[in-house]
Amino acid sequence: MSEKLHDTTRFYAQAAVIEALLRVVSPSTRWGERLAELLAQHPKVRLDRLGFPQGWLERAFWQR
């Protein structure tokens, strides 16, 4: 996994691990895309408090 996880107690780190595992067991997964859509539907959720870095979705790890 190429994503650098600074704080593994935050949801972002857990989401990255889930995404990495799902890519192995189910290569056609859309889990990461669905997560991004869900978060976009709830703009009041503070992504920084969940450990999401600025521009997280543009990082190479999340690109397909």
N, CA, C and O atoms as a Tinker XYZ file with bonds, in Angstrom:
   256  protein
     1  N      0.854000   -1.173000    0.000000    73     2
     2  CA     0.000000    0.000000    0.000000    64     1     3
     3  C      0.894000    1.229000    0.000000    63     2     4     5
     4  O      1.741000    1.372000    0.882000    81     3
     5  N      0.730000    2.094000   -0.944000    73     3     6
     6  CA     1.601000    3.252000   -1.089000    64     5     7
     7  C      1.138000    4.464000   -0.284000    63     6     8     9
     8  O      1.898000    5.421000   -0.138000    81     7
     9  N     -0.064000    4.449000    0.231000    73     7    10
    10  CA    -0.598000    5.570000    0.993000    64     9    11
    11  C      0.118000    5.670000    2.338000    63    10    12    13
    12  O      0.234000    4.674000    3.052000    81    11
    13  N      0.597000    6.861000    2.688000    73    11    14
    14  CA     1.251000    7.064000    3.975000    64    13    15
    15  C      0.183000    7.401000    5.007000    63    14    16    17
    16  O     -0.569000    8.362000    4.847000    81    15
    17  N      0.127000    6.615000    6.047000    73    15    18
    18  CA    -0.888000    6.792000    7.077000    64    17    19
    19  C     -0.223000    7.318000    8.341000    63    18    20    21
    20  O      0.487000    6.589000    9.033000    81    19
    21  N     -0.462000    8.595000    8.632000    73    19    22
    22  CA     0.189000    9.224000    9.771000    64    21    23
    23  C     -0.491000    8.887000   11.086000    63    22    24    25
    24  O      0.189000    8.675000   12.091000    81    23
    25  N     -1.794000    8.833000   11.105000    73    23    26
    26  CA    -2.521000    8.552000   12.339000    64    25    27
    27  C     -3.467000    7.385000   12.089000    63    26    28    29
    28  O     -4.558000    7.555000   11.544000    81    27
    29  N     -3.037000    6.215000   12.491000    73    27    30
    30  CA    -3.810000    5.012000   12.190000    64    29    31
    31  C     -5.055000    4.864000   13.052000    63    30    32    33
    32  O     -5.818000    3.916000   12.868000    81    31
    33  N     -5.277000    5.784000   13.991000    73    31    34
    34  CA    -6.488000    5.715000   14.810000    64    33    35
    35  C     -7.653000    6.453000   14.166000    63    34    36    37
    36  O     -8.775000    6.381000   14.666000    81    35
    37  N     -7.412000    7.151000   13.082000    73    35    38
    38  CA    -8.450000    7.930000   12.421000    64    37    39
    39  C     -9.123000    7.108000   11.325000    63    38    40    41
    40  O     -8.544000    6.159000   10.797000    81    39
    41  N    -10.341000    7.484000   10.999000    73    39    42
    42  CA   -11.103000    6.742000    9.998000    64    41    43
    43  C    -10.416000    6.740000    8.640000    63    42    44    45
    44  O    -10.519000    5.756000    7.909000    81    43
    45  N     -9.725000    7.802000    8.286000    73    43    46
    46  CA    -9.063000    7.834000    6.977000    64    45    47
    47  C     -8.108000    6.657000    6.820000    63    46    48    49
    48  O     -8.093000    6.003000    5.777000    81    47
    49  N     -7.316000    6.388000    7.841000    73    47    50
    50  CA    -6.369000    5.273000    7.771000    64    49    51
    51  C     -7.108000    3.952000    7.620000    63    50    52    53
    52  O     -6.698000    3.087000    6.846000    81    51
    53  N     -8.177000    3.804000    8.349000    73    51    54
    54  CA    -8.968000    2.578000    8.271000    64    53    55
    55  C     -9.616000    2.433000    6.892000    63    54    56    57
    56  O     -9.678000    1.333000    6.343000    81    55
    57  N    -10.096000    3.543000    6.338000    73    55    58
    58  CA   -10.702000    3.508000    5.000000    64    57    59
    59  C     -9.665000    3.129000    3.950000    63    58    60    61
    60  O     -9.970000    2.379000    3.022000    81    59
    61  N     -8.449000    3.636000    4.086000    73    59    62
    62  CA    -7.391000    3.303000    3.132000    64    61    63
    63  C     -7.047000    1.813000    3.200000    63    62    64    65
    64  O     -6.820000    1.183000    2.167000    81    63
    65  N     -7.008000    1.254000    4.394000    73    63    66
    66  CA    -6.721000   -0.175000    4.542000    64    65    67
    67  C     -7.854000   -0.996000    3.936000    63    66    68    69
    68  O     -7.603000   -1.976000    3.234000    81    67
    69  N     -9.092000   -0.606000    4.201000    73    67    70
    70  CA   -10.243000   -1.306000    3.621000    64    69    71
    71  C    -10.155000   -1.281000    2.099000    63    70    72    73
    72  O    -10.345000   -2.306000    1.444000    81    71
    73  N     -9.869000   -0.116000    1.541000    73    71    74
    74  CA    -9.765000    0.013000    0.085000    64    73    75
    75  C     -8.659000   -0.892000   -0.462000    63    74    76    77
    76  O     -8.852000   -1.570000   -1.471000    81    75
    77  N     -7.515000   -0.901000    0.197000    73    75    78
    78  CA    -6.394000   -1.730000   -0.266000    64    77    79
    79  C     -6.752000   -3.211000   -0.223000    63    78    80    81
    80  O     -6.454000   -3.949000   -1.163000    81    79
    81  N     -7.380000   -3.646000    0.849000    73    79    82
    82  CA    -7.773000   -5.054000    0.964000    64    81    83
    83  C     -8.829000   -5.429000   -0.070000    63    82    84    85
    84  O     -8.754000   -6.492000   -0.687000    81    83
    85  N     -9.805000   -4.558000   -0.256000    73    83    86
    86  CA   -10.857000   -4.857000   -1.223000    64    85    87
    87  C    -10.315000   -4.935000   -2.653000    63    86    88    89
    88  O    -10.809000   -5.721000   -3.461000    81    87
    89  N     -9.316000   -4.133000   -2.960000    73    87    90
    90  CA    -8.727000   -4.201000   -4.308000    64    89    91
    91  C     -8.095000   -5.563000   -4.569000    63    90    92    93
    92  O     -8.014000   -6.004000   -5.715000    81    91
    93  N     -7.651000   -6.222000   -3.515000    73    91    94
    94  CA    -7.050000   -7.548000   -3.659000    64    93    95
    95  C     -8.131000   -8.609000   -3.822000    63    94    96    97
    96  O     -8.062000   -9.426000   -4.740000    81    95
    97  N     -9.126000   -8.605000   -2.943000    73    95    98
    98  CA   -10.135000   -9.668000   -2.955000    64    97    99
    99  C    -11.248000   -9.424000   -3.962000    63    98   100   101
   100  O    -11.932000  -10.360000   -4.375000    81    99
   101  N    -11.434000   -8.160000   -4.360000    73    99   102
   102  CA   -12.484000   -7.824000   -5.321000    64   101   103
   103  C    -12.002000   -6.670000   -6.203000    63   102   104   105
   104  O    -12.390000   -5.521000   -5.991000    81   103
   105  N    -11.154000   -6.975000   -7.195000    73   103   106
   106  CA   -10.532000   -5.930000   -8.007000    64   105   107
   107  C    -11.502000   -4.946000   -8.669000    63   106   108   109
   108  O    -11.111000   -3.823000   -8.987000    81   107
   109  N    -12.720000   -5.337000   -8.874000    73   107   110
   110  CA   -13.675000   -4.421000   -9.524000    64   109   111
   111  C    -14.476000   -3.616000   -8.507000    63   110   112   113
   112  O    -15.480000   -2.999000   -8.860000    81   111
   113  N    -14.045000   -3.615000   -7.257000    73   111   114
   114  CA   -14.777000   -2.891000   -6.226000    64   113   115
   115  C    -14.897000   -1.398000   -6.540000    63   114   116   117
   116  O    -14.006000   -0.796000   -7.139000    81   115
   117  N    -15.990000   -0.839000   -6.130000    73   115   118
   118  CA   -16.208000    0.609000   -6.256000    64   117   119
   119  C    -16.340000    1.233000   -4.871000    63   118   120   121
   120  O    -16.871000    2.336000   -4.734000    81   119
   121  N    -15.860000    0.535000   -3.844000    73   119   122
   122  CA   -16.034000    0.979000   -2.475000    64   121   123
   123  C    -15.490000    2.388000   -2.248000    63   122   124   125
   124  O    -16.158000    3.215000   -1.630000    81   123
   125  N    -14.300000    2.664000   -2.735000    73   123   126
   126  CA   -13.697000    3.987000   -2.570000    64   125   127
   127  C    -14.519000    5.070000   -3.241000    63   126   128   129
   128  O    -14.689000    6.156000   -2.686000    81   127
   129  N    -15.029000    4.787000   -4.428000    73   127   130
   130  CA   -15.879000    5.747000   -5.135000    64   129   131
   131  C    -17.169000    5.980000   -4.355000    63   130   132   133
   132  O    -17.632000    7.113000   -4.225000    81   131
   133  N    -17.737000    4.904000   -3.841000    73   131   134
   134  CA   -18.981000    5.024000   -3.078000    64   133   135
   135  C    -18.753000    5.780000   -1.771000    63   134   136   137
   136  O    -19.619000    6.536000   -1.331000    81   135
   137  N    -17.599000    5.581000   -1.155000    73   135   138
   138  CA   -17.256000    6.329000    0.047000    64   137   139
   139  C    -17.180000    7.823000   -0.270000    63   138   140   141
   140  O    -17.724000    8.645000    0.469000    81   139
   141  N    -16.510000    8.172000   -1.359000    73   139   142
   142  CA   -16.387000    9.578000   -1.749000    64   141   143
   143  C    -17.760000   10.187000   -2.026000    63   142   144   145
   144  O    -18.022000   11.325000   -1.638000    81   143
   145  N    -18.636000    9.436000   -2.693000    73   143   146
   146  CA   -19.991000    9.917000   -2.969000    64   145   147
   147  C    -20.764000   10.135000   -1.669000    63   146   148   149
   148  O    -21.460000   11.139000   -1.516000    81   147
   149  N    -20.641000    9.206000   -0.748000    73   147   150
   150  CA   -21.337000    9.320000    0.535000    64   149   151
   151  C    -20.852000   10.544000    1.303000    63   150   152   153
   152  O    -21.662000   11.296000    1.844000    81   151
   153  N    -19.556000   10.748000    1.353000    73   151   154
   154  CA   -19.012000   11.901000    2.059000    64   153   155
   155  C    -19.430000   13.209000    1.388000    63   154   156   157
   156  O    -19.669000   14.204000    2.072000    81   155
   157  N    -19.520000   13.215000    0.070000    73   155   158
   158  CA   -19.950000   14.419000   -0.658000    64   157   159
   159  C    -21.413000   14.751000   -0.354000    63   158   160   161
   160  O    -21.803000   15.918000   -0.389000    81   159
   161  N    -22.205000   13.756000   -0.062000    73   159   162
   162  CA   -23.619000   13.970000    0.270000    64   161   163
   163  C    -23.796000   14.553000    1.667000    63   162   164   165
   164  O    -24.886000   15.005000    2.019000    81   163
   165  N    -22.747000   14.545000    2.451000    73   163   166
   166  CA   -22.818000   15.031000    3.835000    64   165   167
   167  C    -21.711000   16.055000    4.082000    63   166   168   169
   168  O    -20.741000   15.775000    4.787000    81   167
   169  N    -21.864000   17.240000    3.497000    73   167   170
   170  CA   -20.790000   18.243000    3.582000    64   169   171
   171  C    -20.523000   18.767000    4.998000    63   170   172   173
   172  O    -19.482000   19.378000    5.239000    81   171
   173  N    -21.438000   18.539000    5.926000    73   171   174
   174  CA   -21.212000   19.006000    7.303000    64   173   175
   175  C    -20.257000   18.101000    8.075000    63   174   176   177
   176  O    -19.771000   18.474000    9.143000    81   175
   177  N    -19.989000   16.922000    7.542000    73   175   178
   178  CA   -19.041000   16.011000    8.191000    64   177   179
   179  C    -17.646000   16.607000    8.034000    63   178   180   181
   180  O    -17.210000   16.907000    6.923000    81   179
   181  N    -16.961000   16.772000    9.140000    73   179   182
   182  CA   -15.626000   17.366000    9.138000    64   181   183
   183  C    -14.591000   16.300000    8.800000    63   182   184   185
   184  O    -14.171000   15.527000    9.662000    81   183
   185  N    -14.191000   16.270000    7.543000    73   183   186
   186  CA   -13.233000   15.257000    7.095000    64   185   187
   187  C    -11.896000   15.377000    7.804000    63   186   188   189
   188  O    -11.232000   14.368000    8.042000    81   187
   189  N    -11.493000   16.584000    8.143000    73   187   190
   190  CA   -10.223000   16.754000    8.850000    64   189   191
   191  C    -10.257000   16.060000   10.213000    63   190   192   193
   192  O     -9.235000   15.554000   10.677000    81   191
   193  N    -11.418000   16.033000   10.850000    73   191   194
   194  CA   -11.531000   15.351000   12.141000    64   193   195
   195  C    -11.495000   13.832000   11.997000    63   194   196   197
   196  O    -11.204000   13.115000   12.954000    81   195
   197  N    -11.790000   13.357000   10.804000    73   195   198
   198  CA   -11.719000   11.924000   10.527000    64   197   199
   199  C    -10.337000   11.519000   10.013000    63   198   200   201
   200  O    -10.091000   10.349000    9.721000    81   199
   201  N     -9.436000   12.509000    9.906000    73   199   202
   202  CA    -8.070000   12.229000    9.479000    64   201   203
   203  C     -7.843000   12.336000    7.984000    63   202   204   205
   204  O     -6.754000   12.018000    7.505000    81   203
   205  N     -8.859000   12.783000    7.225000    73   203   206
   206  CA    -8.709000   12.911000    5.781000    64   205   207
   207  C     -7.850000   14.130000    5.470000    63   206   208   209
   208  O     -8.171000   15.235000    5.908000    81   207
   209  N     -6.768000   13.949000    4.724000    73   207   210
   210  CA    -5.946000   15.102000    4.343000    64   209   211
   211  C     -6.623000   15.903000    3.229000    63   210   212   213
   212  O     -7.472000   15.384000    2.504000    81   211
   213  N     -6.244000   17.145000    3.108000    73   211   214
   214  CA    -6.752000   17.977000    2.020000    64   213   215
   215  C     -6.444000   17.304000    0.690000    63   214   216   217
   216  O     -5.333000   16.814000    0.484000    81   215
   217  N     -7.412000   17.276000   -0.208000    73   215   218
   218  CA    -7.211000   16.706000   -1.532000    64   217   219
   219  C     -7.028000   15.202000   -1.535000    63   218   220   221
   220  O     -6.400000   14.656000   -2.442000    81   219
   221  N     -7.560000   14.535000   -0.547000    73   219   222
   222  CA    -7.350000   13.091000   -0.413000    64   221   223
   223  C     -7.781000   12.324000   -1.644000    63   222   224   225
   224  O     -7.130000   11.355000   -2.032000    81   223
   225  N     -8.867000   12.744000   -2.261000    73   223   226
   226  CA    -9.415000   12.001000   -3.392000    64   225   227
   227  C     -8.551000   12.124000   -4.649000    63   226   228   229
   228  O     -8.645000   11.287000   -5.547000    81   227
   229  N     -7.722000   13.147000   -4.720000    73   227   230
   230  CA    -6.837000   13.320000   -5.871000    64   229   231
   231  C     -5.529000   12.556000   -5.724000    63   230   232   233
   232  O     -4.745000   12.487000   -6.671000    81   231
   233  N     -5.289000   11.993000   -4.576000    73   231   234
   234  CA    -4.050000   11.225000   -4.372000    64   233   235
   235  C     -4.049000    9.985000   -5.268000    63   234   236   237
   236  O     -5.099000    9.408000   -5.550000    81   235
   237  N     -2.886000    9.597000   -5.698000    73   235   238
   238  CA    -2.742000    8.455000   -6.614000    64   237   239
   239  C     -3.383000    7.184000   -6.047000    63   238   240   241
   240  O     -3.942000    6.383000   -6.796000    81   239
   241  N     -3.302000    7.006000   -4.749000    73   239   242
   242  CA    -3.860000    5.808000   -4.136000    64   241   243
   243  C     -5.343000    5.644000   -4.436000    63   242   244   245
   244  O     -5.807000    4.525000   -4.657000    81   243
   245  N     -6.096000    6.743000   -4.447000    73   243   246
   246  CA    -7.542000    6.679000   -4.616000    64   245   247
   247  C     -7.958000    6.715000   -6.093000    63   246   248   249
   248  O     -9.138000    6.553000   -6.405000    81   247
   249  N     -7.012000    6.921000   -6.988000    73   247   250
   250  CA    -7.320000    6.967000   -8.425000    64   249   251
   251  C     -7.369000    5.555000   -8.992000    63   250   252   253
   252  O     -6.603000    4.691000   -8.566000    81   251
   253  N     -8.243000    5.318000   -9.927000    73   251   254
   254  CA    -8.357000    4.008000  -10.578000    64   253   255
   255  C     -7.844000    4.084000  -11.967000    63   254   256
   256  O     -7.853000    3.083000  -12.684000    81   255
